[in-house]
Short mmCIF file of C-alpha atoms in Angstrom, two decimals:
data_model
loop_
_atom_site.label_atom_id
_atom_site.label_comp_id
_atom_site.label_asym_id
_atom_site.label_seq_id
_atom_site.Cartn_x
_atom_site.Cartn_y
_atom_site.Cartn_z
CA MET A 27 -6.36 29.82 18.76
CA GLU A 28 -8.81 26.91 19.00
CA TRP A 29 -10.84 28.22 16.09
CA LEU A 30 -7.67 28.73 14.04
CA VAL A 31 -6.62 25.10 14.52
CA THR A 32 -10.14 23.87 13.82
CA GLY A 33 -10.35 26.04 10.70
CA ALA A 34 -7.03 24.71 9.45
CA GLY A 35 -8.30 21.17 9.92
CA GLY A 36 -11.51 21.90 8.04
CA ALA A 37 -9.52 23.51 5.21
CA LEU A 38 -7.33 20.40 4.88
CA VAL A 39 -10.36 18.14 4.68
CA LEU A 40 -12.00 20.33 2.02
CA LEU A 41 -8.75 20.53 0.03
CA ILE A 42 -8.47 16.75 -0.17
CA LEU A 43 -12.15 16.27 -0.98
CA ARG A 44 -11.79 18.78 -3.80
CA ASP A 45 -8.74 16.90 -5.10
CA VAL A 46 -10.59 13.58 -4.94
CA PHE A 47 -13.53 15.10 -6.82
CA HIS A 48 -11.39 16.52 -9.63
CA THR A 49 -9.30 13.37 -9.90
CA LEU A 50 -12.08 10.79 -9.91
CA TRP A 51 -15.38 12.37 -10.84
CA HIS A 52 -14.70 15.43 -12.96
CA PRO A 53 -14.52 14.15 -16.56
CA THR A 54 -11.87 16.57 -17.86
CA ARG A 55 -9.94 17.74 -14.80
CA HIS A 56 -6.94 16.34 -12.99
CA GLY A 57 -6.61 16.93 -9.25
CA GLY A 58 -3.73 19.22 -8.32
CA LEU A 59 -2.23 17.17 -5.49
CA SER A 60 -2.60 13.86 -7.26
CA ARG A 61 -1.06 15.30 -10.41
CA LEU A 62 1.92 16.65 -8.48
CA VAL A 63 2.56 13.30 -6.80
CA MET A 64 2.18 11.23 -9.96
CA THR A 65 4.28 13.58 -12.09
CA ALA A 66 7.03 13.70 -9.48
CA LEU A 67 7.22 9.90 -9.20
CA TRP A 68 7.12 9.56 -12.99
CA ARG A 69 10.07 11.93 -13.39
CA LEU A 70 11.91 10.31 -10.51
CA SER A 71 11.56 6.85 -12.02
CA SER A 72 13.04 8.15 -15.29
CA VAL A 73 15.99 9.78 -13.53
CA LEU A 74 16.86 7.03 -11.05
CA ASN A 75 16.43 3.95 -13.18
CA SER A 76 15.74 3.51 -16.87
CA ARG A 77 15.06 -0.23 -16.66
CA ARG A 78 11.51 -1.04 -17.65
CA ALA A 79 10.99 -3.43 -14.74
CA ALA A 80 11.66 -0.56 -12.35
CA SER A 81 10.01 2.23 -14.31
CA GLY A 82 6.89 0.10 -14.67
CA LEU A 83 6.30 0.55 -10.95
CA ALA A 84 5.90 4.32 -11.32
CA GLY A 85 2.17 4.28 -12.08
CA PRO A 86 1.03 1.76 -9.45
CA LEU A 87 3.32 3.28 -6.81
CA ALA A 88 2.02 6.75 -7.64
CA MET A 89 -1.58 5.59 -7.20
CA VAL A 90 -0.77 4.06 -3.81
CA SER A 91 1.03 7.28 -2.80
CA VAL A 92 -1.90 9.46 -3.84
CA VAL A 93 -4.42 7.34 -1.92
CA ALA A 94 -2.15 7.35 1.15
CA LEU A 95 -1.79 11.13 0.88
CA TRP A 96 -5.56 11.54 0.68
CA ALA A 97 -6.21 9.30 3.68
CA LEU A 98 -3.48 10.74 5.92
CA THR A 99 -4.29 14.35 5.09
CA VAL A 100 -8.02 13.82 5.72
CA ALA A 101 -7.17 12.11 9.01
CA LEU A 102 -4.87 14.98 9.99
CA GLY A 103 -7.55 17.52 9.10
CA TRP A 104 -10.10 15.84 11.32
CA ALA A 105 -7.49 15.43 14.06
CA LEU A 106 -6.98 19.20 14.03
CA ILE A 107 -10.73 19.63 14.42
CA TYR A 108 -10.81 17.26 17.41
CA TRP A 109 -7.61 18.37 19.12
CA PRO A 110 -8.73 21.72 20.60
CA HIS A 111 -11.70 19.98 22.24
CA MET A 112 -9.72 17.23 23.98
CA PRO A 113 -10.14 15.92 26.62
CA GLY A 114 -13.23 17.82 27.80
CA ALA A 115 -15.50 16.99 24.85
CA PHE A 116 -14.58 13.30 24.76
CA VAL A 117 -15.33 10.26 26.90
CA PHE A 118 -12.60 7.76 27.70
CA ALA A 119 -12.72 4.06 28.43
CA GLY A 120 -11.89 2.86 31.93
CA GLY A 121 -8.17 2.76 32.60
CA LEU A 122 -7.42 5.77 30.41
CA GLU A 123 -6.52 9.02 32.10
CA PRO A 124 -8.11 11.86 30.06
CA ALA A 125 -5.35 14.36 30.90
CA GLU A 126 -2.75 11.98 29.48
CA HIS A 127 -4.60 11.51 26.19
CA ALA A 128 -5.24 15.06 25.03
CA GLY A 129 -2.38 15.60 22.57
CA LEU A 130 -2.30 15.84 18.79
CA LEU A 131 -1.16 12.23 18.56
CA ASP A 132 -4.25 11.11 20.47
CA ALA A 133 -6.46 13.25 18.23
CA MET A 134 -4.81 11.63 15.21
CA TYR A 135 -5.51 8.21 16.71
CA VAL A 136 -9.20 9.05 17.17
CA SER A 137 -9.35 10.38 13.61
CA LEU A 138 -7.73 7.31 12.07
CA VAL A 139 -9.99 4.95 14.02
CA THR A 140 -13.05 6.90 12.91
CA LEU A 141 -11.92 7.30 9.27
CA SER A 142 -11.27 3.57 8.96
CA THR A 143 -14.68 2.85 10.59
CA LEU A 144 -13.04 0.60 13.20
CA GLY A 145 -15.02 2.22 16.01
CA LEU A 146 -12.92 0.94 18.91
CA GLY A 147 -14.74 3.22 21.34
CA ASP A 148 -11.89 3.73 23.83
CA ILE A 149 -11.95 7.45 23.03
CA ALA A 150 -15.19 8.84 21.65
CA PRO A 151 -16.68 12.33 21.21
CA ALA A 152 -19.30 13.33 23.76
CA ALA A 153 -20.18 16.91 22.77
CA GLY A 154 -23.14 17.38 20.44
CA GLY A 155 -21.29 18.88 17.46
CA LEU A 156 -18.42 16.42 17.61
CA ARG A 157 -20.82 13.49 17.87
CA LEU A 158 -22.15 14.53 14.47
CA LEU A 159 -18.71 15.10 12.97
CA ALA A 160 -17.39 11.65 13.86
CA PRO A 161 -20.00 9.72 11.79
CA LEU A 162 -19.44 12.23 8.99
CA GLU A 163 -15.73 11.37 9.01
CA ALA A 164 -16.61 7.68 8.88
CA LEU A 165 -18.76 8.36 5.82
CA VAL A 166 -15.87 10.22 4.18
CA GLY A 167 -13.60 7.27 4.92
CA PHE A 168 -16.06 4.86 3.35
CA ALA A 169 -16.46 7.14 0.32
CA LEU A 170 -12.68 7.38 -0.04
CA LEU A 171 -12.37 3.60 -0.04
CA THR A 172 -15.15 3.27 -2.61
CA ALA A 173 -13.61 6.01 -4.76
CA THR A 174 -10.23 4.28 -4.69
CA VAL A 175 -11.75 1.01 -5.88
CA SER A 176 -13.64 2.77 -8.68
CA TRP A 177 -10.44 4.60 -9.67
CA ILE A 178 -8.59 1.31 -10.04
CA LEU A 179 -11.48 -0.26 -11.94
CA GLY A 180 -11.47 2.71 -14.33
CA ILE A 181 -7.75 3.07 -15.00
CA TYR A 182 -6.82 -0.53 -15.73
CA PRO A 183 -9.46 -1.08 -18.45
CA ALA A 184 -8.25 2.20 -20.03
CA LEU A 185 -4.71 0.82 -20.00
CA ALA A 186 -5.93 -2.42 -21.57
CA ARG A 187 -7.66 -0.50 -24.39
CA ARG A 188 -4.51 1.55 -25.04
CA ARG A 189 -2.28 -1.53 -25.14
CA ALA A 190 -4.72 -3.38 -27.40
CA LEU A 191 -4.60 -0.47 -29.86
CA ALA A 192 -0.80 -0.52 -29.77
CA LEU A 193 -0.74 -4.27 -30.39
CA ARG A 194 -3.10 -3.85 -33.32
CA LEU A 195 -0.81 -1.23 -34.85
CA SER A 196 2.11 -3.58 -34.28
CA HIS A 197 0.27 -6.36 -36.12
CA LEU A 198 -0.37 -4.06 -39.07
CA SER A 199 3.20 -2.79 -39.23
CA ARG A 200 4.59 -6.34 -39.16
CA THR A 201 2.29 -7.54 -41.97
CA HIS A 202 3.43 -4.66 -44.25
CA PRO A 203 0.15 -4.06 -46.15
CA SER A 204 0.87 -2.85 -49.67
CA ARG A 205 -0.40 0.41 -51.13
CA GLU A 206 -2.89 -1.57 -53.24
CA GLN A 207 -4.22 -3.38 -50.16
CA VAL A 208 -4.69 -0.11 -48.30
CA ASP A 209 -6.36 1.51 -51.34
CA SER A 210 -9.45 -0.71 -51.12
CA PRO A 211 -12.76 -0.92 -49.22
CA ALA A 212 -11.07 -3.18 -46.67
CA GLY A 213 -8.35 -0.57 -46.24
CA ALA A 214 -10.95 2.13 -45.66
CA ALA A 215 -12.62 0.00 -42.97
CA MET A 216 -9.25 -0.60 -41.32
CA LEU A 217 -8.44 3.12 -41.23
CA HIS A 218 -11.88 3.95 -39.81
CA SER A 219 -11.47 1.35 -37.06
CA LEU A 220 -8.05 2.77 -36.16
CA ALA A 221 -9.53 6.26 -35.96
CA THR A 222 -12.26 4.96 -33.63
CA ALA A 223 -9.72 3.25 -31.37
CA LEU A 224 -7.58 6.39 -31.27
CA SER A 225 -10.64 8.43 -30.29
CA VAL A 226 -11.25 6.03 -27.40
CA ALA A 227 -7.61 6.39 -26.32
CA ALA A 228 -7.93 10.18 -26.43
CA VAL A 229 -11.02 10.07 -24.23
CA ASP A 230 -9.21 7.76 -21.82
CA PHE A 231 -6.39 10.29 -21.47
CA LEU A 232 -9.00 12.94 -20.68
CA GLN A 233 -11.10 10.84 -18.32
CA TYR A 234 -8.24 8.95 -16.66
CA ALA A 235 -5.31 11.33 -16.95
CA GLU A 236 -3.39 9.27 -14.40
CA SER A 237 -3.14 6.43 -16.93
CA TYR A 238 -0.49 8.49 -18.73
CA TYR A 239 1.95 7.72 -15.91
CA PHE A 240 1.85 3.96 -16.56
CA HIS A 241 4.49 2.36 -18.76
CA ASP A 242 3.12 -0.06 -21.32
CA GLY A 243 5.99 -2.52 -21.06
CA ASP A 244 6.72 -4.44 -24.27
CA ASP A 245 7.26 -2.32 -27.40
CA ARG A 246 4.44 -4.09 -29.21
CA THR A 247 1.93 -3.03 -26.53
CA SER A 248 3.30 0.50 -26.20
CA LEU A 249 1.17 3.12 -27.92
CA ALA A 250 4.09 5.56 -27.73
CA ARG A 251 6.19 3.04 -29.68
CA GLN A 252 3.55 2.19 -32.28
CA ILE A 253 1.82 5.53 -32.87
CA GLY A 254 4.25 6.38 -35.67
CA TYR A 255 2.79 3.68 -37.86
CA ALA A 256 -0.65 5.25 -37.60
CA LEU A 257 0.84 8.53 -38.80
CA ASP A 258 2.64 6.82 -41.67
CA ILE A 259 -0.36 4.85 -42.93
CA ALA A 260 -2.61 7.93 -42.71
CA GLU A 261 -0.15 9.85 -44.88
CA GLN A 262 0.20 6.91 -47.27
CA ALA A 263 -3.57 6.69 -47.75
CA ALA A 264 -4.07 10.44 -48.20
CA ASP A 265 -3.49 10.23 -51.98
CA ALA A 266 -5.35 6.94 -52.53
CA ARG A 267 -7.57 6.54 -55.58
CA HIS A 268 -10.52 5.16 -53.61
CA PRO A 269 -12.60 8.06 -52.16
CA ASP A 270 -13.57 6.08 -49.06
CA VAL A 271 -9.91 5.49 -48.30
CA ARG A 272 -9.11 9.20 -48.66
CA LEU A 273 -11.99 10.02 -46.31
CA ALA A 274 -10.88 7.40 -43.79
CA SER A 275 -7.32 8.74 -43.99
CA ALA A 276 -8.56 12.26 -43.22
CA VAL A 277 -10.57 10.99 -40.26
CA LEU A 278 -7.57 9.02 -38.96
CA ARG A 279 -5.31 12.04 -39.28
CA THR A 280 -7.83 14.19 -37.42
CA ALA A 281 -8.02 11.59 -34.64
CA LEU A 282 -4.20 11.62 -34.41
CA ASP A 283 -4.19 15.42 -34.27
CA ASP A 284 -6.76 15.40 -31.47
CA LEU A 285 -4.78 12.81 -29.50
CA ALA A 286 -1.58 14.81 -29.95
CA THR A 287 -3.34 17.99 -28.79
CA ILE A 288 -4.63 16.30 -25.63
CA LEU A 289 -1.23 14.83 -24.83
CA ASP A 290 0.51 18.13 -25.45
CA ASP A 291 -1.96 20.29 -23.52
CA ARG A 292 -2.11 18.04 -20.47
CA PHE A 293 1.31 16.42 -20.20
CA LEU A 294 4.00 17.42 -22.70
CA HIS A 295 3.64 21.17 -23.38
CA THR A 296 5.75 21.24 -26.54
CA GLN A 297 3.34 23.69 -28.22
CA GLY A 298 4.46 22.23 -31.53
CA PRO A 299 2.74 20.38 -34.39
CA PRO A 300 1.12 16.99 -33.80
CA ARG A 301 4.12 14.94 -34.91
CA GLN A 302 6.36 16.84 -32.51
CA ALA A 303 3.95 16.16 -29.65
CA LEU A 304 3.78 12.45 -30.53
CA ASP A 305 7.60 12.33 -30.72
CA ALA A 306 7.70 13.86 -27.23
CA PHE A 307 5.16 11.26 -26.07
CA ALA A 308 7.43 8.49 -27.36
CA ARG A 309 10.50 9.94 -25.67
CA ASP A 310 8.67 10.47 -22.39
CA HIS A 311 7.73 6.80 -22.40
CA GLY A 312 11.25 5.59 -22.88
CA ARG A 313 11.99 5.92 -26.58
CA GLN A 314 14.85 8.03 -27.85
CA ALA A 315 14.04 7.78 -31.54
CA GLY A 316 11.26 9.61 -33.32
CA THR A 317 7.87 8.06 -33.77
CA GLY A 318 8.55 7.27 -37.39
CA ASP A 319 11.01 4.55 -36.33
CA HIS A 320 8.36 2.07 -35.28
CA THR A 321 8.50 -1.66 -34.83
CA GLY A 322 8.33 -3.56 -38.06
CA ARG A 323 9.79 -0.94 -40.34
#
């Protein structure tokens, strides 16, 4: 029975470490537990309240929930490793009666103190193997804290890039460039730069899949709201007279197709053409109209 409890604890720790690895350090994977939590909170925010002020909390709240799940599950896993060996394999500070501090709650206390690197020392492992495991748990706790900080520092710049792209598309749609203006070397450069920015956004959705579950707020900074204009201008430039513009239009359309494929494969699952996937992206981020109905038209 002792080995069964210890094995269950070790399995929990490995499960969470695997999830952390796939969520934070694997470039194209999304951790299973973190994805479940973030998707559930995203759907819940859409069902319970459609106001943007409330739905905008879904992403940050989901990140906090995922980190809390990681920390508590790792602590529980280590507590299950400690529990079968209490109180005999531990030393207790004066005033503590070992027989009264040998339950699962006490093991959880030891685990949390060790994971957070507080090191209070009132209950400490004394057996050889456990004395090695405790510092290892402290290292895992430190790594988890560092990973959380790096996760935040990665996601928010990705969100900023996505919103900057949306704002740029909003600027273009509100200036209403004519067909003649688009069919020019300057138009070709503009289309190429849009394709580059869309490629960056696509990579961000691959590298930081959790950024999908963040609302972009104002329509002008919402890529879901503005992506329709990129589709429209790519189609408009497809029959341009200038060969560089036609090439840039093809590159932009390919970038849009790649972005739609990533969104559909990882989040939407429409299994339809790119425009259908981008329409689903717009609806999932709070728009009821199709992507063609963008700001400024």
